[in-house]
PDB file of C-alpha atoms in Angstrom:
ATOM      1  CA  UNK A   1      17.676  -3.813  11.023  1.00  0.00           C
ATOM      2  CA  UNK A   2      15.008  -6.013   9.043  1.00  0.00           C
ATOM      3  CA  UNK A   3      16.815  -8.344   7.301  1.00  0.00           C
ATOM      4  CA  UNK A   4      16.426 -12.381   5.754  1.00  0.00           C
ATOM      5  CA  UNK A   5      19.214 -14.754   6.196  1.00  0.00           C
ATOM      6  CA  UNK A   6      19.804 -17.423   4.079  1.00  0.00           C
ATOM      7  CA  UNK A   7      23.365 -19.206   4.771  1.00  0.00           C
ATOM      8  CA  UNK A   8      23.472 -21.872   2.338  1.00  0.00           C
ATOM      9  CA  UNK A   9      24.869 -19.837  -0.965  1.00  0.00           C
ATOM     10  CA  UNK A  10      25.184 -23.313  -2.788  1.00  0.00           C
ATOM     11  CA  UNK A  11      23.977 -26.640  -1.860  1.00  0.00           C
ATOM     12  CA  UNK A  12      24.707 -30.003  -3.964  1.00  0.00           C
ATOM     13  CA  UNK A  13      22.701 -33.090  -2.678  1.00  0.00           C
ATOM     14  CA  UNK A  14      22.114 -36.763  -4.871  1.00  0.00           C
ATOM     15  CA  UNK A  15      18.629 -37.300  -6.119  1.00  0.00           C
ATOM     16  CA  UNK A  16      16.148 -39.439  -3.884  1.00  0.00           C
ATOM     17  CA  UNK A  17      18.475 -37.768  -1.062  1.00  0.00           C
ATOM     18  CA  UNK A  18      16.497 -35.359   1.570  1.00  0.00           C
ATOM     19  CA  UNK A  19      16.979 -31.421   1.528  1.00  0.00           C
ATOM     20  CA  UNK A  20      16.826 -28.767   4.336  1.00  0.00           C
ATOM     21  CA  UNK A  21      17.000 -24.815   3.346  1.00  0.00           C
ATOM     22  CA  UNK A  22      17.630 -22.853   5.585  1.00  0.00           C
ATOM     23  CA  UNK A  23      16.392 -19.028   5.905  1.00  0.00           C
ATOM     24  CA  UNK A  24      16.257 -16.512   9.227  1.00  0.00           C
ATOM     25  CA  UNK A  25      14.803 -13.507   9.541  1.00  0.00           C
ATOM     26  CA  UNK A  26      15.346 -10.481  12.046  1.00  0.00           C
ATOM     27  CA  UNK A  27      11.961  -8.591  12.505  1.00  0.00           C
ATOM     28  CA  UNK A  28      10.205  -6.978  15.163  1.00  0.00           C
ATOM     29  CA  UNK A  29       6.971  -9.361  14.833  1.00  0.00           C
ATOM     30  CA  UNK A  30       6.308 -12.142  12.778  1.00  0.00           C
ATOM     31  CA  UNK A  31       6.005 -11.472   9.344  1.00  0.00           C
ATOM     32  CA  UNK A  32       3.933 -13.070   6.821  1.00  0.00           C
ATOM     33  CA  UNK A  33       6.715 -15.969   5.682  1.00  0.00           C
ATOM     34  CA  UNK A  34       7.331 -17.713   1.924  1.00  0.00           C
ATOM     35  CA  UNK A  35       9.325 -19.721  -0.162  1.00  0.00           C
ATOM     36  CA  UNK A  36      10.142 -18.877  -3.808  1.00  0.00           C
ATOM     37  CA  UNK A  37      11.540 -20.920  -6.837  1.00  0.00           C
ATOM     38  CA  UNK A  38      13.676 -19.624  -9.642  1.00  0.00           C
ATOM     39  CA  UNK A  39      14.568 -21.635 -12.579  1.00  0.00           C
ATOM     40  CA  UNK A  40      17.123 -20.091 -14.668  1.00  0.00           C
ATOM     41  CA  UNK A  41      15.764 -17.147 -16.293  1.00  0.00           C
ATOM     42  CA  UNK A  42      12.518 -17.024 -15.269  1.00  0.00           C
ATOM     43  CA  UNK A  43      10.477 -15.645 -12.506  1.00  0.00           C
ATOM     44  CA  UNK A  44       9.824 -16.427  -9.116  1.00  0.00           C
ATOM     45  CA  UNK A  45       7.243 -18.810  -8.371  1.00  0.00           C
ATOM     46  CA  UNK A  46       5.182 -19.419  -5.019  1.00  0.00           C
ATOM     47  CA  UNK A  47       5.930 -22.819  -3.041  1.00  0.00           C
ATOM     48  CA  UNK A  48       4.203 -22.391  -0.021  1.00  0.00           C
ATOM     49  CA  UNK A  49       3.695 -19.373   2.343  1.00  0.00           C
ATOM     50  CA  UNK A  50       3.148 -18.897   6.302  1.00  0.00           C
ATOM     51  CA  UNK A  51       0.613 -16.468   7.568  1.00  0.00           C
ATOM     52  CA  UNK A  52      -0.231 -18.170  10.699  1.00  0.00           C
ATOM     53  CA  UNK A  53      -2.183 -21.254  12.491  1.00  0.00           C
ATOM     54  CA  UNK A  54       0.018 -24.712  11.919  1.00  0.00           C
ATOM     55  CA  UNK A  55       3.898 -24.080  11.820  1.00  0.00           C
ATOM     56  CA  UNK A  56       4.461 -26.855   9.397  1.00  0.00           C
ATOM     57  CA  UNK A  57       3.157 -25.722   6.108  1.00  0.00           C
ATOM     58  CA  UNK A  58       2.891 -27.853   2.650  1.00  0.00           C
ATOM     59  CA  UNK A  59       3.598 -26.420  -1.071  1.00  0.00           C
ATOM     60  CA  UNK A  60       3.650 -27.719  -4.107  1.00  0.00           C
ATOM     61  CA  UNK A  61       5.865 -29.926  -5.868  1.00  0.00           C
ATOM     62  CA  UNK A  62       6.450 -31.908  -2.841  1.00  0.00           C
ATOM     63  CA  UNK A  63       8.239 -29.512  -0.477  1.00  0.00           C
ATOM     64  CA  UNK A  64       7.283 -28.403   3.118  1.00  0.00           C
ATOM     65  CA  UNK A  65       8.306 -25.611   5.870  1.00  0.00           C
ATOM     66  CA  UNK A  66       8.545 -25.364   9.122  1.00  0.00           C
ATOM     67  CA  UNK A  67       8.485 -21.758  11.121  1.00  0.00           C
ATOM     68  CA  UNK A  68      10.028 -22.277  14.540  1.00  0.00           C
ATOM     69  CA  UNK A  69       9.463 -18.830  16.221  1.00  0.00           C
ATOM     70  CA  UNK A  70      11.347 -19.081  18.876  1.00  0.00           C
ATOM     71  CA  UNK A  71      14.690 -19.380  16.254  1.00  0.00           C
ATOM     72  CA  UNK A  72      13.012 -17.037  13.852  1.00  0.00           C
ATOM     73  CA  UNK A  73      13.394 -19.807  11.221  1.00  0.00           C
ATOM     74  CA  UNK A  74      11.534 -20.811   8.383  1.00  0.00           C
ATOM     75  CA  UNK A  75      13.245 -23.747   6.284  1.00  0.00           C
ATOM     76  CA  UNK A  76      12.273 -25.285   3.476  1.00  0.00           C
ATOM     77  CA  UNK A  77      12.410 -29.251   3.423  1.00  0.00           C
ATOM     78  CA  UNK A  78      11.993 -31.907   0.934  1.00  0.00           C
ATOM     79  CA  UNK A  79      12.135 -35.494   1.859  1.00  0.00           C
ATOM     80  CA  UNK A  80      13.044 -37.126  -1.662  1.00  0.00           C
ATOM     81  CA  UNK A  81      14.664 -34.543  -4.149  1.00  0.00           C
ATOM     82  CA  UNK A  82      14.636 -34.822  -7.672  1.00  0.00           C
ATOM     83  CA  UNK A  83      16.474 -33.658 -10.718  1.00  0.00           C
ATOM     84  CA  UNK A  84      14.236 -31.069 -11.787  1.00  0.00           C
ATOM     85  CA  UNK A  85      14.347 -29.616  -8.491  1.00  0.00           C
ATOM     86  CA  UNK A  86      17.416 -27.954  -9.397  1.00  0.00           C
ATOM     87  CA  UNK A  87      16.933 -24.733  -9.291  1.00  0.00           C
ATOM     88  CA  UNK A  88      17.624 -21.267  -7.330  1.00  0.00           C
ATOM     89  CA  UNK A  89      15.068 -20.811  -4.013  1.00  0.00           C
ATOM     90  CA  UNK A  90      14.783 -17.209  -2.117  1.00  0.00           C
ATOM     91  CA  UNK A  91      12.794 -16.816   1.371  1.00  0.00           C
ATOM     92  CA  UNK A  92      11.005 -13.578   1.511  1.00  0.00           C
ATOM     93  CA  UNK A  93       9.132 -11.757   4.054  1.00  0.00           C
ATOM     94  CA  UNK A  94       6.433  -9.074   4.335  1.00  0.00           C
ATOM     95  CA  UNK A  95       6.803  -7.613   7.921  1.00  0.00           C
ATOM     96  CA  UNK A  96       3.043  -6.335   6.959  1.00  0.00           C
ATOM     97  CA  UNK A  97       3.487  -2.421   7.051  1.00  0.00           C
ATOM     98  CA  UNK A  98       1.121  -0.297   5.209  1.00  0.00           C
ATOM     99  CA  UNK A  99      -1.100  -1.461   2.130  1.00  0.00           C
ATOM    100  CA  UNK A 100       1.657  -3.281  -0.372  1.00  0.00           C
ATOM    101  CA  UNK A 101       2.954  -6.589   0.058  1.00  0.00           C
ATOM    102  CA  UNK A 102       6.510  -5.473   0.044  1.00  0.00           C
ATOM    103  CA  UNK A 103       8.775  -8.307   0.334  1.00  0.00           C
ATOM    104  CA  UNK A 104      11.943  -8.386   1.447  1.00  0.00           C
ATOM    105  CA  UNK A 105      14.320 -11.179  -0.100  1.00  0.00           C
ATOM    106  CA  UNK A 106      16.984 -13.616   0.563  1.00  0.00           C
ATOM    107  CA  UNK A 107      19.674 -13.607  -1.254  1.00  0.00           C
ATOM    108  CA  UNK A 108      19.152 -17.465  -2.379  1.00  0.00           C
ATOM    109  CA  UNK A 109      20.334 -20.520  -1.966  1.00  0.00           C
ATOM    110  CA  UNK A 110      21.330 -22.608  -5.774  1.00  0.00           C
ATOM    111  CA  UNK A 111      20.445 -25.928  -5.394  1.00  0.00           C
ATOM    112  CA  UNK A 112      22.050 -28.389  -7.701  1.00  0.00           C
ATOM    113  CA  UNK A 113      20.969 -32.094  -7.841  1.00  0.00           C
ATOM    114  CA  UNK A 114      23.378 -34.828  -8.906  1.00  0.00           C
ATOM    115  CA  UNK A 115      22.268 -37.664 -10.373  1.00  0.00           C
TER     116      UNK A 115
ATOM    117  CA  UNK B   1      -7.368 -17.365 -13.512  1.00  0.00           C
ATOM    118  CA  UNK B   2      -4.804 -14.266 -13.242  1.00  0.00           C
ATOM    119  CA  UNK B   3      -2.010 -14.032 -15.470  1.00  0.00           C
ATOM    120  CA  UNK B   4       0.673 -11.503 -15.788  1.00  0.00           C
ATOM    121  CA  UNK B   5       2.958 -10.543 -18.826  1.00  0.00           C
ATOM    122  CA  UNK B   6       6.172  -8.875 -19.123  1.00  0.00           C
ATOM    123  CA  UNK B   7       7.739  -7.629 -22.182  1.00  0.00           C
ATOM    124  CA  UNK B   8      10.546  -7.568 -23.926  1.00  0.00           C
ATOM    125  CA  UNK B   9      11.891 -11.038 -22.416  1.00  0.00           C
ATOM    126  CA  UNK B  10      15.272  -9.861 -23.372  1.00  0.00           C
ATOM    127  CA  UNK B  11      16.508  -6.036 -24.427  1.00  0.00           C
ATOM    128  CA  UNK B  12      20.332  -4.658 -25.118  1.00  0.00           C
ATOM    129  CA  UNK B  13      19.950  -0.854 -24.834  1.00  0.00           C
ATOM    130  CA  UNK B  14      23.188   1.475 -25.056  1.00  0.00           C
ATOM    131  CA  UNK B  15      24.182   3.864 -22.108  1.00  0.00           C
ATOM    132  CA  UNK B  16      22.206   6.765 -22.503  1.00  0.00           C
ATOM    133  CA  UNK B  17      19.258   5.266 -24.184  1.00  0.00           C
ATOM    134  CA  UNK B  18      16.010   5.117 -22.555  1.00  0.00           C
ATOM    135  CA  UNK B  19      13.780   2.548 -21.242  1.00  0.00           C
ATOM    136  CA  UNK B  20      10.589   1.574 -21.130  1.00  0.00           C
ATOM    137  CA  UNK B  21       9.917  -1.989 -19.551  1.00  0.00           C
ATOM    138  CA  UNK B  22       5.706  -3.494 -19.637  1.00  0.00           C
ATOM    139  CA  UNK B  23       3.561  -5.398 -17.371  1.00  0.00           C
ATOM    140  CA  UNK B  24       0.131  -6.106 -17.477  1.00  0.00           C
ATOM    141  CA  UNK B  25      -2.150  -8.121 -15.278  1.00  0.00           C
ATOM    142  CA  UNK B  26      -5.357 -10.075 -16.254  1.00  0.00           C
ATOM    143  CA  UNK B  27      -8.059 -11.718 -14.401  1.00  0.00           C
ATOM    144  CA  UNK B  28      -8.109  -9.311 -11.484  1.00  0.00           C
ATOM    145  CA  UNK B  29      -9.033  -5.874 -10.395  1.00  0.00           C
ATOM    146  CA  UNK B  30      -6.857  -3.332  -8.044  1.00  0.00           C
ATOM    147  CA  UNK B  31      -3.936  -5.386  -7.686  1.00  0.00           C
ATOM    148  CA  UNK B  32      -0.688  -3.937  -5.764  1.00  0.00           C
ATOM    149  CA  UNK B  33       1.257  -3.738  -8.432  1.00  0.00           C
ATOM    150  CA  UNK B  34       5.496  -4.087  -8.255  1.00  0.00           C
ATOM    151  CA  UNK B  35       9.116  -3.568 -10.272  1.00  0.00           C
ATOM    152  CA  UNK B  36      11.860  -5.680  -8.264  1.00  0.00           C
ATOM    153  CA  UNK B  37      15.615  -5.746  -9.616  1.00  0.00           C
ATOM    154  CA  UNK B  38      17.736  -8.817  -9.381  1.00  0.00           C
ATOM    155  CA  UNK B  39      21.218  -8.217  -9.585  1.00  0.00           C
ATOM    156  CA  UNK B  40      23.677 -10.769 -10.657  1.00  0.00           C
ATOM    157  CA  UNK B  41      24.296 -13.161  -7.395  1.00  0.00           C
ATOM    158  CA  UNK B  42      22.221 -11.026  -5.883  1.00  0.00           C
ATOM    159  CA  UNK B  43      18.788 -11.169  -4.089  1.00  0.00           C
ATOM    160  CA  UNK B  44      15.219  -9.150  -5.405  1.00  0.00           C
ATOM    161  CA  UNK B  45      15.066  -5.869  -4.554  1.00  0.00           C
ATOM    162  CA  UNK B  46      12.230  -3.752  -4.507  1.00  0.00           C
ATOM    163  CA  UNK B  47      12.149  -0.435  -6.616  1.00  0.00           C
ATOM    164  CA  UNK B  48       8.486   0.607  -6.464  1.00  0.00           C
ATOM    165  CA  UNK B  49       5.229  -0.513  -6.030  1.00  0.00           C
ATOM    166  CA  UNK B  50       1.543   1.096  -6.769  1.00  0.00           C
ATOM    167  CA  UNK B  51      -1.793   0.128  -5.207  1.00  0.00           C
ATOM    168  CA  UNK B  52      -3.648   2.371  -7.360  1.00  0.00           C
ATOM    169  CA  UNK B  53      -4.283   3.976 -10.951  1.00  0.00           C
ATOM    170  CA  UNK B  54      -1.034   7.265 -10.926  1.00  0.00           C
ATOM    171  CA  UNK B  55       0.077   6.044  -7.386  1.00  0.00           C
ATOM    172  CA  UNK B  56       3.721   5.245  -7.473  1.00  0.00           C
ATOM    173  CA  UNK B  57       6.027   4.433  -4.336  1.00  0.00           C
ATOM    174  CA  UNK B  58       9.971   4.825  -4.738  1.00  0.00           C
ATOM    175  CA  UNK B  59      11.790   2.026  -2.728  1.00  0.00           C
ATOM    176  CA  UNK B  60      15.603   3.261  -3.591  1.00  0.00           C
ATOM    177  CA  UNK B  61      16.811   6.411  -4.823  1.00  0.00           C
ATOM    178  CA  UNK B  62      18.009   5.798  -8.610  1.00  0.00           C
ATOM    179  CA  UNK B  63      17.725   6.672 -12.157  1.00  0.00           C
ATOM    180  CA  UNK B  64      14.610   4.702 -12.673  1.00  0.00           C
ATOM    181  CA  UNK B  65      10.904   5.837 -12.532  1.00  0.00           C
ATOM    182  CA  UNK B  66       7.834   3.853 -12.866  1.00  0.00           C
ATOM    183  CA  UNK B  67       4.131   4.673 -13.831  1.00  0.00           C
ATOM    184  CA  UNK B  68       0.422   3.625 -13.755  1.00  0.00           C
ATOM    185  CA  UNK B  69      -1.433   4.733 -16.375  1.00  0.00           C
ATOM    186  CA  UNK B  70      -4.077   2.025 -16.370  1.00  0.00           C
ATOM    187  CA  UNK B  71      -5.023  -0.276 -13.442  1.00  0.00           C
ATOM    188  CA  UNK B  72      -3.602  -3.413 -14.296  1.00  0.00           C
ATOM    189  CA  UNK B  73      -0.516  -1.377 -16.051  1.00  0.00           C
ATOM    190  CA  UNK B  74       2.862  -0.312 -14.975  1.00  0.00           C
ATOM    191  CA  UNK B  75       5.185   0.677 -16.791  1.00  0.00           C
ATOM    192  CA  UNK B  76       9.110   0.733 -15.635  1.00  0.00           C
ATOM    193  CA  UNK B  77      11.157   3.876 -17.573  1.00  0.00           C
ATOM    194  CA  UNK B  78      14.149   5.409 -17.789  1.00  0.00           C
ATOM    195  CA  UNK B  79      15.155   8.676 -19.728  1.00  0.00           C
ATOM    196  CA  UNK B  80      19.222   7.893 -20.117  1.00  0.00           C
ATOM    197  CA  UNK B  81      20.844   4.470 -18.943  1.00  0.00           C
ATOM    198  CA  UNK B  82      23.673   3.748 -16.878  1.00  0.00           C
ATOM    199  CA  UNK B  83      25.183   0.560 -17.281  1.00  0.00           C
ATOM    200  CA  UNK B  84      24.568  -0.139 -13.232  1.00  0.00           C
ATOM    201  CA  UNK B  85      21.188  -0.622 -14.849  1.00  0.00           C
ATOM    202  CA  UNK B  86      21.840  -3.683 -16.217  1.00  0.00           C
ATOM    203  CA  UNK B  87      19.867  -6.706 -14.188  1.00  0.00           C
ATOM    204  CA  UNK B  88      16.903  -8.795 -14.407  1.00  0.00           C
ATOM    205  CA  UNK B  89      13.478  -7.099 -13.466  1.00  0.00           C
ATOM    206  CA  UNK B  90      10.303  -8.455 -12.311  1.00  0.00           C
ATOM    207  CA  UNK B  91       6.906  -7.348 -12.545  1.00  0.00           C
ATOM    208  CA  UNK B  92       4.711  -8.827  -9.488  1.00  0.00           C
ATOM    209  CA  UNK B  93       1.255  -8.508  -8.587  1.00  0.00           C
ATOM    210  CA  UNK B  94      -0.767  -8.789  -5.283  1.00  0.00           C
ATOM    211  CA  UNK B  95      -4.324  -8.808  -4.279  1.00  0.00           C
ATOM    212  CA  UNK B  96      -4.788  -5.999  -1.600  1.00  0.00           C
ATOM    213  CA  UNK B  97      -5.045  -7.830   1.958  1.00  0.00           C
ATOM    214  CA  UNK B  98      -3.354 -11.132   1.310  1.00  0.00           C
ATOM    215  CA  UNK B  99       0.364 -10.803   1.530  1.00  0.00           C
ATOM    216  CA  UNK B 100       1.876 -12.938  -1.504  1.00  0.00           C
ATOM    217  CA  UNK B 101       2.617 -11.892  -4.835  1.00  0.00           C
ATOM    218  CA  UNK B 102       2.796 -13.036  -7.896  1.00  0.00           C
ATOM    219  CA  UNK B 103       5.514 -12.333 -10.558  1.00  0.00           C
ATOM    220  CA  UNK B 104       5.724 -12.279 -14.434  1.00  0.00           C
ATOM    221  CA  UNK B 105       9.261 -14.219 -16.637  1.00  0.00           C
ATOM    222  CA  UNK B 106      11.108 -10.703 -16.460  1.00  0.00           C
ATOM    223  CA  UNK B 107      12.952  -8.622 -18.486  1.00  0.00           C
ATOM    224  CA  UNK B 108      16.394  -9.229 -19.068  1.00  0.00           C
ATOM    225  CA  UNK B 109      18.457  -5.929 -19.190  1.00  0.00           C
ATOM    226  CA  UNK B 110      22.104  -5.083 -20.363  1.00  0.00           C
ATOM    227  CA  UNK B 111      23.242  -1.595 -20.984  1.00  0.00           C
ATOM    228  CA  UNK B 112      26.451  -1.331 -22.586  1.00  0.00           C
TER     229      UNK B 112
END
């Protein structure tokens, strides 16, 4: 079945300290590839997104990914974290059937940042 | 630039009430238009989408329905809650041939 794995439910690092998301997906091909941030109720918004060409990708706000096919991986990295980078952050994919960008979700991974 | 609203931010309906959730976009034309649910702890899921004017897709069976009346409208109803209706819900948008999307503050529902 399609699915997108992310195993980190909770993750606590220090600020200036690095971060690594992780997030796996199980699809036939390779899908179209993003990273989402959620700040406490609010929306989602766009950090960077995969569609093909160079495997390491930049976003805003300072963060990077990485899509390794060959682990069908795409995780989100950030070499100095801060504070306000606390927040909730979902991988999605669109396996690019029919017209819609349907996305298909992570369950999320609730980063908190200690000071 | 585009923008998209949602409205109410925040709305306490009774079981058995019914529902009507808004989303408008601006600063485009023909977008791919989506409702996802977030449950509590949960990931987005996707309850239906629309890539044209009174074309509606149904992701999951449920006691939801959506609409597209206009073509940067869609509307999110319901004609009696259940309280497993309770969650957040996002509006999204997407230009047709690129793949991301873009999503309004949602709607926070409870039913009780």
């Amino acid at each position: 079945a399609q699915s997108v794995t992310q195993p980190d439910i909770h993750i606590t690092v220090s600020e200036g300290a690095s971060l690594e998301l992780r997030c796996n997906y199980s699809y036939g091909a390779t899908p179209y590839l993003f990273w989402y941030v959620q700040s406490p109720g609010q929306g989602l918004q766009l950090l960077l997104k995969y569609f093909s060409g160079d495997t390491l990708v930049q976003g805003i706000k300072g963060f990077e990914a990485e899509f390794k096919r060959s682990q069908s991986s795409f995780n989100l990295r950030k070499p100095s974290v801060h504070w306000s980078d606390a927040a909730e952050y979902f991988c999605a994919v669109n396996p690019l059937t029919g017209t819609a960008s349907k996305l298909t979700f992570g369950t999320g991974t609730r980063l908190q940042v200690t000071l | 630039s585009q923008t998209i609203h949602q409205w109410p931010a925040t709305l306490v309906q009774p079981v058995g009430s019914p529902l009507s959730l808004e989303c408008t976009v601006e600063g485009t034309s023909n977008p791919n238009l989506y409702w996802y649910r977030q449950a509590a702890g949960r990931g987005l899921q996707l309850l239906f989408y629309s890539v044209g004017i009174g074309q509606i897709s149904s992701e999951v069976p449920q006691n939801l329905s959506a609409s597209r009346p206009q073509d940067r409208q869609f509307i999110l109803s319901s004609k009696k809650l259940l309280l497993s209706d309770s969650g957040f819900y996002l509006c999204a948008w997407s230009i047709r041939a690129r793949a991301e999307a873009f999503f309004g503050q949602g709607t926070r529902l409870t039913v009780v």
